[in-house]
PDB file of C-alpha atoms and ligand atoms in Angstrom:
ATOM      1  CA  MET A 381      88.809 -83.349  59.140  1.00 98.00           C
ATOM      2  CA  LYS A 382      91.053 -81.855  61.804  1.00 98.00           C
ATOM      3  CA  ALA A 383      89.546 -81.310  65.256  1.00 98.00           C
ATOM      4  CA  TRP A 384      90.756 -80.612  68.775  1.00 98.00           C
ATOM      5  CA  ILE A 385      89.696 -82.727  71.757  1.00 97.00           C
ATOM      6  CA  PRO A 386      90.447 -82.384  75.515  1.00 95.00           C
ATOM      7  CA  ASP A 387      93.672 -83.869  76.818  1.00 94.00           C
ATOM      8  CA  PRO A 388      94.573 -84.265  80.517  1.00 88.00           C
ATOM      9  CA  ASP A 389      98.180 -83.145  80.039  1.00 90.00           C
ATOM     10  CA  ARG A 390      98.139 -80.643  77.208  1.00 93.00           C
ATOM     11  CA  LEU A 391      94.584 -79.228  77.584  1.00 95.00           C
ATOM     12  CA  LEU A 392      93.883 -80.089  73.925  1.00 97.00           C
ATOM     13  CA  VAL A 393      95.259 -82.384  71.227  1.00 97.00           C
ATOM     14  CA  MET A 394      94.531 -82.290  67.517  1.00 97.00           C
ATOM     15  CA  VAL A 395      93.058 -85.452  66.009  1.00 98.00           C
ATOM     16  CA  ASP A 396      91.523 -86.622  62.743  1.00 98.00           C
ATOM     17  CA  LYS A 397      87.775 -87.102  62.898  1.00 98.00           C
ATOM     18  CA  PRO A 398      85.426 -88.310  60.172  1.00 97.00           C
ATOM     19  CA  MET A 399      83.470 -85.540  58.447  1.00 97.00           C
ATOM     20  CA  PRO A 400      80.277 -85.059  60.478  1.00 98.00           C
ATOM     21  CA  GLU A 401      77.035 -85.946  58.724  1.00 97.00           C
ATOM     22  CA  PRO A 402      74.018 -83.720  59.295  1.00 98.00           C
ATOM     23  CA  GLY A 403      70.914 -85.492  60.600  1.00 97.00           C
ATOM     24  CA  VAL A 404      67.320 -84.539  59.856  1.00 97.00           C
ATOM     25  CA  GLY A 405      66.821 -80.805  60.423  1.00 97.00           C
ATOM     26  CA  GLU A 406      70.547 -80.198  60.790  1.00 98.00           C
ATOM     27  CA  VAL A 407      73.035 -78.231  58.723  1.00 98.00           C
ATOM     28  CA  LEU A 408      76.702 -78.895  58.050  1.00 98.00           C
ATOM     29  CA  VAL A 409      78.761 -75.785  58.780  1.00 98.00           C
ATOM     30  CA  GLN A 410      82.285 -75.112  57.584  1.00 98.00           C
ATOM     31  CA  VAL A 411      84.043 -73.136  60.313  1.00 98.00           C
ATOM     32  CA  GLU A 412      85.655 -69.770  59.494  1.00 98.00           C
ATOM     33  CA  ALA A 413      86.483 -68.779  63.059  1.00 98.00           C
ATOM     34  CA  CYS A 414      85.672 -69.941  66.588  1.00 98.00           C
ATOM     35  CA  GLY A 415      85.879 -67.788  69.695  1.00 98.00           C
ATOM     36  CA  VAL A 416      87.581 -69.172  72.801  1.00 97.00           C
ATOM     37  CA  CYS A 417      85.340 -68.965  75.860  1.00 95.00           C
ATOM     38  CA  ARG A 418      86.153 -69.530  79.535  1.00 91.00           C
ATOM     39  CA  THR A 419      83.527 -72.291  79.453  1.00 92.00           C
ATOM     40  CA  ASP A 420      85.793 -74.200  77.041  1.00 95.00           C
ATOM     41  CA  LEU A 421      88.465 -74.079  79.730  1.00 93.00           C
ATOM     42  CA  HIS A 422      85.994 -75.260  82.404  1.00 90.00           C
ATOM     43  CA  LEU A 423      85.067 -78.192  80.123  1.00 93.00           C
ATOM     44  CA  VAL A 424      88.641 -79.149  79.313  1.00 93.00           C
ATOM     45  CA  GLU A 425      89.781 -78.843  82.938  1.00 91.00           C
ATOM     46  CA  GLY A 426      86.748 -80.806  84.223  1.00 88.00           C
ATOM     47  CA  ASP A 427      85.031 -78.047  86.245  1.00 86.00           C
ATOM     48  CA  LEU A 428      82.090 -78.932  84.031  1.00 87.00           C
ATOM     49  CA  PRO A 429      81.886 -82.720  83.849  1.00 88.00           C
ATOM     50  CA  PRO A 430      82.278 -83.992  80.273  1.00 86.00           C
ATOM     51  CA  ARG A 431      79.045 -85.379  78.788  1.00 90.00           C
ATOM     52  CA  HIS A 432      80.808 -87.427  76.125  1.00 88.00           C
ATOM     53  CA  PRO A 433      84.445 -88.386  75.687  1.00 84.00           C
ATOM     54  CA  ALA A 434      86.421 -86.703  72.922  1.00 93.00           C
ATOM     55  CA  ILE A 435      83.956 -83.919  72.273  1.00 96.00           C
ATOM     56  CA  SER A 436      85.466 -80.941  70.482  1.00 97.00           C
ATOM     57  CA  PRO A 437      84.755 -77.728  72.411  1.00 97.00           C
ATOM     58  CA  GLY A 438      83.866 -74.357  70.877  1.00 98.00           C
ATOM     59  CA  HIS A 439      80.533 -72.540  70.784  1.00 98.00           C
ATOM     60  CA  GLN A 440      81.237 -69.173  69.191  1.00 98.00           C
ATOM     61  CA  VAL A 441      81.379 -70.307  65.597  1.00 98.00           C
ATOM     62  CA  VAL A 442      81.275 -68.152  62.504  1.00 98.00           C
ATOM     63  CA  GLY A 443      80.937 -70.325  59.424  1.00 98.00           C
ATOM     64  CA  ARG A 444      79.039 -71.140  56.314  1.00 98.00           C
ATOM     65  CA  VAL A 445      76.320 -73.701  55.640  1.00 98.00           C
ATOM     66  CA  VAL A 446      77.747 -76.205  53.157  1.00 98.00           C
ATOM     67  CA  GLY A 447      75.165 -78.987  53.426  1.00 98.00           C
ATOM     68  CA  GLY A 448      72.169 -80.470  55.189  1.00 98.00           C
ATOM     69  CA  ASP A 449      68.609 -79.205  55.732  1.00 96.00           C
ATOM     70  CA  GLY A 450      69.210 -75.486  55.352  1.00 93.00           C
ATOM     71  CA  ASP A 451      70.246 -72.513  53.322  1.00 94.00           C
ATOM     72  CA  VAL A 452      73.430 -73.720  51.647  1.00 97.00           C
ATOM     73  CA  GLY A 453      75.812 -70.772  51.246  1.00 98.00           C
ATOM     74  CA  GLN A 454      74.348 -68.763  54.140  1.00 98.00           C
ATOM     75  CA  ARG A 455      76.886 -67.333  56.575  1.00 98.00           C
ATOM     76  CA  VAL A 456      75.840 -68.309  60.114  1.00 98.00           C
ATOM     77  CA  GLY A 457      76.766 -68.109  63.754  1.00 98.00           C
ATOM     78  CA  VAL A 458      76.577 -71.143  66.049  1.00 98.00           C
ATOM     79  CA  ALA A 459      76.230 -70.466  69.767  1.00 98.00           C
ATOM     80  CA  TRP A 460      76.121 -72.398  73.048  1.00 97.00           C
ATOM     81  CA  LEU A 461      72.422 -73.343  73.046  1.00 97.00           C
ATOM     82  CA  ARG A 462      72.167 -76.197  70.537  1.00 97.00           C
ATOM     83  CA  TRP A 463      68.752 -77.702  71.165  1.00 98.00           C
ATOM     84  CA  THR A 464      65.717 -77.456  73.466  1.00 98.00           C
ATOM     85  CA  CYS A 465      62.669 -79.719  73.722  1.00 98.00           C
ATOM     86  CA  GLY A 466      60.024 -77.078  72.938  1.00 97.00           C
ATOM     87  CA  ALA A 467      57.546 -78.930  75.142  1.00 98.00           C
ATOM     88  CA  CYS A 468      58.579 -78.594  78.793  1.00 98.00           C
ATOM     89  CA  ARG A 469      57.037 -75.899  80.995  1.00 98.00           C
ATOM     90  CA  TYR A 470      60.117 -73.661  80.629  1.00 98.00           C
ATOM     91  CA  CYS A 471      60.156 -73.875  76.843  1.00 98.00           C
ATOM     92  CA  LEU A 472      56.429 -73.163  76.729  1.00 98.00           C
ATOM     93  CA  ASP A 473      56.925 -70.173  79.037  1.00 97.00           C
ATOM     94  CA  GLY A 474      59.586 -68.465  76.879  1.00 96.00           C
ATOM     95  CA  LYS A 475      62.430 -69.678  79.110  1.00 97.00           C
ATOM     96  CA  GLU A 476      64.083 -72.187  76.824  1.00 98.00           C
ATOM     97  CA  ASN A 477      67.416 -71.412  78.492  1.00 97.00           C
ATOM     98  CA  LEU A 478      66.039 -73.393  81.474  1.00 97.00           C
ATOM     99  CA  CYS A 479      64.769 -76.320  79.347  1.00 98.00           C
ATOM    100  CA  LEU A 480      64.909 -79.611  81.236  1.00 96.00           C
ATOM    101  CA  SER A 481      66.572 -81.421  78.335  1.00 96.00           C
ATOM    102  CA  SER A 482      68.564 -78.720  76.569  1.00 97.00           C
ATOM    103  CA  ALA A 483      71.769 -79.557  74.692  1.00 97.00           C
ATOM    104  CA  TYR A 484      74.862 -77.444  74.159  1.00 97.00           C
ATOM    105  CA  THR A 485      77.402 -76.961  71.386  1.00 97.00           C
ATOM    106  CA  GLY A 486      80.804 -78.281  72.375  1.00 97.00           C
ATOM    107  CA  TRP A 487      79.432 -80.123  75.413  1.00 96.00           C
ATOM    108  CA  ASP A 488      76.684 -82.490  74.202  1.00 97.00           C
ATOM    109  CA  ALA A 489      77.879 -82.437  70.596  1.00 97.00           C
ATOM    110  CA  ASP A 490      81.059 -81.452  68.781  1.00 98.00           C
ATOM    111  CA  GLY A 491      81.722 -77.727  68.591  1.00 98.00           C
ATOM    112  CA  GLY A 492      83.798 -75.367  66.539  1.00 98.00           C
ATOM    113  CA  TYR A 493      87.352 -76.348  67.487  1.00 98.00           C
ATOM    114  CA  ALA A 494      87.150 -78.281  64.242  1.00 98.00           C
ATOM    115  CA  GLU A 495      86.963 -77.674  60.528  1.00 98.00           C
ATOM    116  CA  TYR A 496      83.270 -78.640  60.329  1.00 98.00           C
ATOM    117  CA  LEU A 497      80.368 -79.220  62.682  1.00 98.00           C
ATOM    118  CA  THR A 498      76.687 -80.080  62.440  1.00 98.00           C
ATOM    119  CA  VAL A 499      73.954 -78.205  64.267  1.00 98.00           C
ATOM    120  CA  PRO A 500      70.137 -78.045  64.213  1.00 98.00           C
ATOM    121  CA  ALA A 501      69.190 -75.454  61.591  1.00 98.00           C
ATOM    122  CA  ALA A 502      66.682 -73.800  63.940  1.00 98.00           C
ATOM    123  CA  TYR A 503      69.510 -72.837  66.308  1.00 98.00           C
ATOM    124  CA  VAL A 504      71.883 -70.993  63.972  1.00 98.00           C
ATOM    125  CA  TYR A 505      71.886 -67.221  63.588  1.00 98.00           C
ATOM    126  CA  ALA A 506      72.095 -65.706  60.106  1.00 97.00           C
ATOM    127  CA  LEU A 507      75.126 -63.401  59.881  1.00 98.00           C
ATOM    128  CA  PRO A 508      75.916 -60.735  57.277  1.00 96.00           C
ATOM    129  CA  GLU A 509      78.711 -61.055  54.739  1.00 96.00           C
ATOM    130  CA  GLY A 510      81.559 -58.608  55.018  1.00 91.00           C
ATOM    131  CA  ALA A 511      82.100 -58.250  58.745  1.00 94.00           C
ATOM    132  CA  PRO A 512      85.354 -59.991  59.750  1.00 97.00           C
ATOM    133  CA  ALA A 513      84.777 -63.412  61.348  1.00 98.00           C
ATOM    134  CA  GLU A 514      87.293 -62.519  64.065  1.00 97.00           C
ATOM    135  CA  LYS A 515      85.051 -59.653  65.244  1.00 97.00           C
ATOM    136  CA  LEU A 516      81.784 -61.602  64.937  1.00 98.00           C
ATOM    137  CA  ALA A 517      82.780 -64.758  66.822  1.00 98.00           C
ATOM    138  CA  PRO A 518      82.997 -63.201  70.325  1.00 97.00           C
ATOM    139  CA  LEU A 519      79.478 -61.802  69.947  1.00 98.00           C
ATOM    140  CA  LEU A 520      78.063 -65.346  69.946  1.00 98.00           C
ATOM    141  CA  CYS A 521      78.707 -66.191  73.603  1.00 96.00           C
ATOM    142  CA  ALA A 522      80.686 -63.412  75.258  1.00 96.00           C
ATOM    143  CA  GLY A 523      78.232 -60.925  73.749  1.00 97.00           C
ATOM    144  CA  ILE A 524      74.945 -62.827  73.978  1.00 97.00           C
ATOM    145  CA  VAL A 525      75.387 -64.246  77.483  1.00 95.00           C
ATOM    146  CA  GLY A 526      76.744 -60.909  78.720  1.00 97.00           C
ATOM    147  CA  TYR A 527      73.630 -59.277  77.290  1.00 97.00           C
ATOM    148  CA  ARG A 528      71.422 -61.713  79.188  1.00 97.00           C
ATOM    149  CA  ALA A 529      73.429 -60.964  82.356  1.00 98.00           C
ATOM    150  CA  LEU A 530      72.742 -57.262  81.782  1.00 98.00           C
ATOM    151  CA  LEU A 531      69.013 -57.988  81.507  1.00 97.00           C
ATOM    152  CA  ARG A 532      69.186 -60.115  84.676  1.00 97.00           C
ATOM    153  CA  ALA A 533      70.993 -57.315  86.533  1.00 98.00           C
ATOM    154  CA  ASP A 534      67.860 -55.138  86.260  1.00 97.00           C
ATOM    155  CA  LEU A 535      69.812 -51.954  85.686  1.00 97.00           C
ATOM    156  CA  PRO A 536      67.497 -48.935  85.864  1.00 96.00           C
ATOM    157  CA  GLU A 537      67.571 -46.367  83.032  1.00 95.00           C
ATOM    158  CA  GLY A 538      70.765 -44.304  83.354  1.00 96.00           C
ATOM    159  CA  GLY A 539      71.793 -46.377  86.388  1.00 98.00           C
ATOM    160  CA  ARG A 540      75.181 -47.151  87.902  1.00 98.00           C
ATOM    161  CA  LEU A 541      76.520 -50.557  86.864  1.00 98.00           C
ATOM    162  CA  GLY A 542      79.496 -52.372  88.384  1.00 98.00           C
ATOM    163  CA  VAL A 543      81.436 -54.793  86.169  1.00 98.00           C
ATOM    164  CA  TYR A 544      83.719 -57.241  88.006  1.00 98.00           C
ATOM    165  CA  GLY A 545      86.382 -58.718  85.760  1.00 95.00           C
ATOM    166  CA  PHE A 546      87.012 -57.322  82.284  1.00 94.00           C
ATOM    167  CA  GLY A 547      87.539 -60.100  79.759  1.00 91.00           C
ATOM    168  CA  ALA A 548      85.781 -60.824  76.490  1.00 92.00           C
ATOM    169  CA  SER A 549      82.202 -60.835  77.790  1.00 95.00           C
ATOM    170  CA  ALA A 550      82.609 -57.881  80.160  1.00 96.00           C
ATOM    171  CA  HIS A 551      84.083 -55.556  77.552  1.00 95.00           C
ATOM    172  CA  LEU A 552      81.154 -56.174  75.197  1.00 97.00           C
ATOM    173  CA  THR A 553      78.528 -55.937  77.940  1.00 98.00           C
ATOM    174  CA  ALA A 554      79.985 -52.697  79.292  1.00 98.00           C
ATOM    175  CA  GLN A 555      79.652 -51.164  75.826  1.00 97.00           C
ATOM    176  CA  ALA A 556      76.033 -52.319  75.499  1.00 97.00           C
ATOM    177  CA  ALA A 557      75.276 -50.724  78.887  1.00 98.00           C
ATOM    178  CA  ILE A 558      77.093 -47.474  78.099  1.00 97.00           C
ATOM    179  CA  ALA A 559      75.311 -47.218  74.733  1.00 95.00           C
ATOM    180  CA  HIS A 560      72.081 -47.452  76.723  1.00 94.00           C
ATOM    181  CA  GLY A 561      73.063 -44.568  79.013  1.00 97.00           C
ATOM    182  CA  ALA A 562      74.502 -46.446  82.001  1.00 98.00           C
ATOM    183  CA  VAL A 563      77.375 -45.193  84.165  1.00 98.00           C
ATOM    184  CA  VAL A 564      79.785 -48.125  84.254  1.00 98.00           C
ATOM    185  CA  HIS A 565      82.417 -48.772  86.921  1.00 98.00           C
ATOM    186  CA  VAL A 566      84.878 -51.551  86.145  1.00 98.00           C
ATOM    187  CA  VAL A 567      86.704 -53.490  88.850  1.00 98.00           C
ATOM    188  CA  THR A 568      89.743 -55.400  87.617  1.00 96.00           C
ATOM    189  CA  ARG A 569      93.377 -55.855  88.647  1.00 94.00           C
ATOM    190  CA  SER A 570      94.790 -55.901  85.109  1.00 92.00           C
ATOM    191  CA  SER A 571      96.222 -52.526  84.073  1.00 93.00           C
ATOM    192  CA  ALA A 572      95.699 -53.318  80.361  1.00 92.00           C
ATOM    193  CA  ALA A 573      92.041 -54.142  81.075  1.00 93.00           C
ATOM    194  CA  ARG A 574      91.647 -50.921  83.092  1.00 96.00           C
ATOM    195  CA  GLN A 575      92.983 -48.898  80.198  1.00 96.00           C
ATOM    196  CA  LEU A 576      90.683 -50.634  77.709  1.00 95.00           C
ATOM    197  CA  ALA A 577      87.698 -50.046  80.020  1.00 97.00           C
ATOM    198  CA  LEU A 578      88.391 -46.304  80.165  1.00 98.00           C
ATOM    199  CA  GLU A 579      88.907 -46.128  76.379  1.00 97.00           C
ATOM    200  CA  LEU A 580      85.521 -47.796  75.886  1.00 97.00           C
ATOM    201  CA  GLY A 581      83.790 -45.193  78.038  1.00 98.00           C
ATOM    202  CA  ALA A 582      83.763 -46.606  81.587  1.00 98.00           C
ATOM    203  CA  ALA A 583      83.411 -43.904  84.232  1.00 98.00           C
ATOM    204  CA  SER A 584      86.059 -45.578  86.380  1.00 98.00           C
ATOM    205  CA  ALA A 585      88.323 -48.639  86.393  1.00 98.00           C
ATOM    206  CA  GLY A 586      90.128 -49.653  89.545  1.00 97.00           C
ATOM    207  CA  ASP A 587      90.019 -51.686  92.768  1.00 97.00           C
ATOM    208  CA  ARG A 588      86.536 -50.671  93.851  1.00 97.00           C
ATOM    209  CA  PRO A 589      83.624 -48.654  92.519  1.00 98.00           C
ATOM    210  CA  PRO A 590      83.717 -45.017  93.696  1.00 98.00           C
ATOM    211  CA  GLU A 591      79.971 -44.861  94.399  1.00 98.00           C
ATOM    212  CA  PRO A 592      77.177 -47.261  95.410  1.00 98.00           C
ATOM    213  CA  LEU A 593      75.798 -49.283  92.486  1.00 98.00           C
ATOM    214  CA  ASP A 594      72.273 -49.940  91.259  1.00 98.00           C
ATOM    215  CA  ALA A 595      73.383 -53.188  89.662  1.00 98.00           C
ATOM    216  CA  ALA A 596      76.493 -55.260  89.110  1.00 98.00           C
ATOM    217  CA  ILE A 597      77.610 -58.200  87.011  1.00 98.00           C
ATOM    218  CA  LEU A 598      80.249 -60.633  88.223  1.00 98.00           C
ATOM    219  CA  PHE A 599      82.207 -61.921  85.217  1.00 96.00           C
ATOM    220  CA  ALA A 600      85.271 -63.238  87.078  1.00 94.00           C
ATOM    221  CA  PRO A 601      84.588 -66.887  88.105  1.00 91.00           C
ATOM    222  CA  VAL A 602      85.564 -66.051  91.682  1.00 96.00           C
ATOM    223  CA  GLY A 603      83.075 -66.728  94.480  1.00 97.00           C
ATOM    224  CA  ASP A 604      85.120 -64.591  96.902  1.00 98.00           C
ATOM    225  CA  LEU A 605      83.951 -61.537  94.958  1.00 98.00           C
ATOM    226  CA  VAL A 606      80.247 -62.188  95.612  1.00 98.00           C
ATOM    227  CA  PRO A 607      80.191 -60.644  99.121  1.00 98.00           C
ATOM    228  CA  VAL A 608      82.454 -57.826  97.917  1.00 98.00           C
ATOM    229  CA  ALA A 609      80.117 -57.013  95.036  1.00 98.00           C
ATOM    230  CA  LEU A 610      76.975 -57.332  97.202  1.00 98.00           C
ATOM    231  CA  ALA A 611      78.456 -54.946  99.787  1.00 98.00           C
ATOM    232  CA  ALA A 612      79.087 -52.381  97.029  1.00 98.00           C
ATOM    233  CA  LEU A 613      75.416 -52.340  95.928  1.00 98.00           C
ATOM    234  CA  ASP A 614      73.085 -49.534  96.868  1.00 98.00           C
ATOM    235  CA  ARG A 615      69.777 -50.351  98.576  1.00 98.00           C
ATOM    236  CA  GLY A 616      67.594 -52.431  96.272  1.00 98.00           C
ATOM    237  CA  GLY A 617      70.523 -53.285  93.992  1.00 98.00           C
ATOM    238  CA  THR A 618      70.993 -56.530  92.064  1.00 98.00           C
ATOM    239  CA  LEU A 619      74.092 -58.627  91.495  1.00 98.00           C
ATOM    240  CA  ALA A 620      74.012 -61.037  88.537  1.00 98.00           C
ATOM    241  CA  VAL A 621      76.640 -63.790  88.330  1.00 98.00           C
ATOM    242  CA  ALA A 622      77.359 -64.273  84.625  1.00 96.00           C
ATOM    243  CA  GLY A 623      79.515 -67.401  84.594  1.00 86.00           C
ATOM    244  CA  ILE A 624      78.506 -71.044  84.239  1.00 86.00           C
ATOM    245  CA  HIS A 625      81.004 -72.010  86.950  1.00 88.00           C
ATOM    246  CA  LEU A 626      81.979 -70.140  90.123  1.00 94.00           C
ATOM    247  CA  THR A 627      84.339 -71.067  92.945  1.00 95.00           C
ATOM    248  CA  ASP A 628      82.590 -71.411  96.310  1.00 97.00           C
ATOM    249  CA  ILE A 629      80.938 -68.332  97.756  1.00 97.00           C
ATOM    250  CA  PRO A 630      82.135 -67.564 101.299  1.00 98.00           C
ATOM    251  CA  THR A 631      79.666 -67.138 104.155  1.00 98.00           C
ATOM    252  CA  LEU A 632      77.413 -64.127 103.626  1.00 98.00           C
ATOM    253  CA  ASN A 633      76.463 -61.718 106.378  1.00 98.00           C
ATOM    254  CA  TYR A 634      72.809 -60.832 106.092  1.00 98.00           C
ATOM    255  CA  GLU A 635      73.230 -57.243 107.299  1.00 97.00           C
ATOM    256  CA  ARG A 636      76.273 -56.358 105.178  1.00 97.00           C
ATOM    257  CA  HIS A 637      75.483 -58.309 102.021  1.00 98.00           C
ATOM    258  CA  LEU A 638      71.744 -58.823 101.565  1.00 98.00           C
ATOM    259  CA  PHE A 639      69.578 -56.644 103.812  1.00 98.00           C
ATOM    260  CA  GLN A 640      68.003 -53.508 102.284  1.00 98.00           C
ATOM    261  CA  GLU A 641      66.547 -55.703  99.559  1.00 98.00           C
ATOM    262  CA  ARG A 642      69.685 -56.477  97.656  1.00 98.00           C
ATOM    263  CA  THR A 643      69.290 -59.378  95.226  1.00 98.00           C
ATOM    264  CA  LEU A 644      71.727 -62.067  94.099  1.00 98.00           C
ATOM    265  CA  ARG A 645      70.973 -63.809  90.785  1.00 98.00           C
ATOM    266  CA  SER A 646      72.546 -66.335  88.469  1.00 98.00           C
ATOM    267  CA  VAL A 647      72.477 -66.321  84.674  1.00 97.00           C
ATOM    268  CA  THR A 648      71.884 -69.550  82.751  1.00 95.00           C
ATOM    269  CA  ALA A 649      72.788 -69.520  79.061  1.00 93.00           C
ATOM    270  CA  ASN A 650      70.341 -67.572  76.904  1.00 95.00           C
ATOM    271  CA  THR A 651      67.237 -67.936  74.822  1.00 97.00           C
ATOM    272  CA  ARG A 652      67.354 -67.633  71.038  1.00 98.00           C
ATOM    273  CA  ALA A 653      65.335 -64.439  71.442  1.00 97.00           C
ATOM    274  CA  ASP A 654      68.156 -62.996  73.595  1.00 97.00           C
ATOM    275  CA  GLY A 655      70.649 -64.056  70.966  1.00 97.00           C
ATOM    276  CA  ARG A 656      68.749 -62.474  68.088  1.00 98.00           C
ATOM    277  CA  ALA A 657      68.121 -59.277  70.066  1.00 97.00           C
ATOM    278  CA  TYR A 658      71.782 -58.883  70.970  1.00 97.00           C
ATOM    279  CA  LEU A 659      73.015 -59.655  67.448  1.00 97.00           C
ATOM    280  CA  ASP A 660      70.555 -57.184  65.906  1.00 96.00           C
ATOM    281  CA  LEU A 661      71.736 -54.560  68.380  1.00 95.00           C
ATOM    282  CA  SER A 662      75.424 -55.153  67.828  1.00 96.00           C
ATOM    283  CA  LEU A 663      75.266 -55.645  64.054  1.00 95.00           C
ATOM    284  CA  GLY A 664      73.342 -52.374  63.785  1.00 94.00           C
ATOM    285  CA  ARG A 665      75.816 -50.500  65.968  1.00 93.00           C
ATOM    286  CA  PRO A 666      79.013 -52.584  66.051  1.00 94.00           C
ATOM    287  CA  PRO A 667      80.890 -52.480  69.368  1.00 96.00           C
ATOM    288  CA  HIS A 668      84.643 -52.334  69.561  1.00 97.00           C
ATOM    289  CA  VAL A 669      85.629 -56.016  69.775  1.00 97.00           C
ATOM    290  CA  SER A 670      89.061 -56.474  71.287  1.00 93.00           C
ATOM    291  CA  THR A 671      90.436 -59.772  69.925  1.00 96.00           C
ATOM    292  CA  THR A 672      93.629 -61.804  69.855  1.00 96.00           C
ATOM    293  CA  PRO A 673      93.609 -64.111  66.810  1.00 97.00           C
ATOM    294  CA  TYR A 674      95.260 -67.542  66.969  1.00 98.00           C
ATOM    295  CA  PRO A 675      95.814 -69.820  63.974  1.00 98.00           C
ATOM    296  CA  PHE A 676      93.712 -72.986  64.225  1.00 98.00           C
ATOM    297  CA  ASP A 677      96.742 -75.164  64.945  1.00 97.00           C
ATOM    298  CA  ARG A 678      97.472 -73.110  68.090  1.00 97.00           C
ATOM    299  CA  ALA A 679      94.166 -73.754  69.895  1.00 97.00           C
ATOM    300  CA  ALA A 680      95.931 -75.324  72.887  1.00 97.00           C
ATOM    301  CA  SER A 681      98.070 -72.184  73.303  1.00 97.00           C
ATOM    302  CA  ALA A 682      94.977 -69.993  73.135  1.00 97.00           C
ATOM    303  CA  LEU A 683      93.340 -71.959  75.945  1.00 96.00           C
ATOM    304  CA  ARG A 684      96.573 -71.973  77.975  1.00 96.00           C
ATOM    305  CA  ASP A 685      96.900 -68.180  77.576  1.00 96.00           C
ATOM    306  CA  LEU A 686      93.282 -67.747  78.725  1.00 93.00           C
ATOM    307  CA  ALA A 687      94.002 -69.928  81.781  1.00 92.00           C
ATOM    308  CA  ASP A 688      97.067 -67.798  82.558  1.00 93.00           C
ATOM    309  CA  GLY A 689      95.160 -64.511  82.205  1.00 86.00           C
ATOM    310  CA  GLN A 690      97.318 -63.524  79.235  1.00 87.00           C
ATOM    311  CA  VAL A 691      94.538 -62.687  76.768  1.00 87.00           C
ATOM    312  CA  ASN A 692      93.326 -59.111  76.511  1.00 77.00           C
ATOM    313  CA  GLY A 693      89.825 -59.085  75.015  1.00 79.00           C
ATOM    314  CA  ALA A 694      88.723 -62.282  73.268  1.00 93.00           C
ATOM    315  CA  ALA A 695      90.890 -65.086  71.832  1.00 96.00           C
ATOM    316  CA  VAL A 696      89.616 -66.309  68.451  1.00 98.00           C
ATOM    317  CA  LEU A 697      90.743 -69.364  66.449  1.00 98.00           C
ATOM    318  CA  MET A 698      91.028 -68.535  62.764  1.00 98.00           C
ATOM    319  CA  LEU A 699      90.504 -71.282  60.183  1.00 96.00           C
ATOM    320  CA  GLY A 700      90.278 -69.300  56.964  1.00 75.00           C
TER     321      GLY A 700
HETATM  322 ZN1  LIG B1942      62.208 -77.717  77.132  1.00 62.96          ZN
HETATM  323 ZN1  LIG B1943      80.791 -69.299  76.177  1.00 62.96          ZN
END
């Protein structure tokens, strides 16, 4: 089968790999579409150290089960969380996202920048027929992890939420918050992203929020924005950092950035319960999913465009 692997010069190169064989409890999935996530870029560029050489990235897979220990023919989604131990104190406490020996799609095992992949059957999400794969793929990481970030931001009912950066995950998360009654202020430099934010119902989109915020989510992987976003919180507010990788955070000033019981939190992956909850929510009331499709043989261009800030919404590799 055809698959993409990291390359130091060209980001990705296409290679031939043997068809993967599902192990016990695993399914073989034929890929229809795979969303391009900023984490893929962090993996390819080495911000996240590779766990195996020549692993194919990609963890927002829409596909179909074509073999293995599962429902052959079922349309499924494959997300970032690939496996957890089920026995450590985090797993037993409903926090499998913090599992001490968790494994991830496209990091510990081959992901969806390929024609096929294998994955434990207990970690796939059943998806409905009919909905276009291009619109479903971004829900699987951008949507799910953004949803967990929203939960971690502790936004009160009807509260004021700041959203810093407005890429794939932010545009889905903003819609989930607005649907729940939040007032959303988007901070981004991109004029196209500002326009999209206003079209999707944001109360403002500009250089800074026009009022103090109850909660904020930092989507841009830029540590310099942490003090800026903390300073814009109201008393008792919470800032959640959504990314898996962030550049260094500059020195914080206790008075300006943290006093008055402001809280700074990280977000680590998601549990399957988060994933199911978000998918049920968004399949029941589909958000607008802004996508840029790329044919499978242009995966390297998709990643390059993401690195250059040239993708509005979510880039999606299409295999069908
Ligand atoms: Zn565990
Ligand atoms: Zn991701």
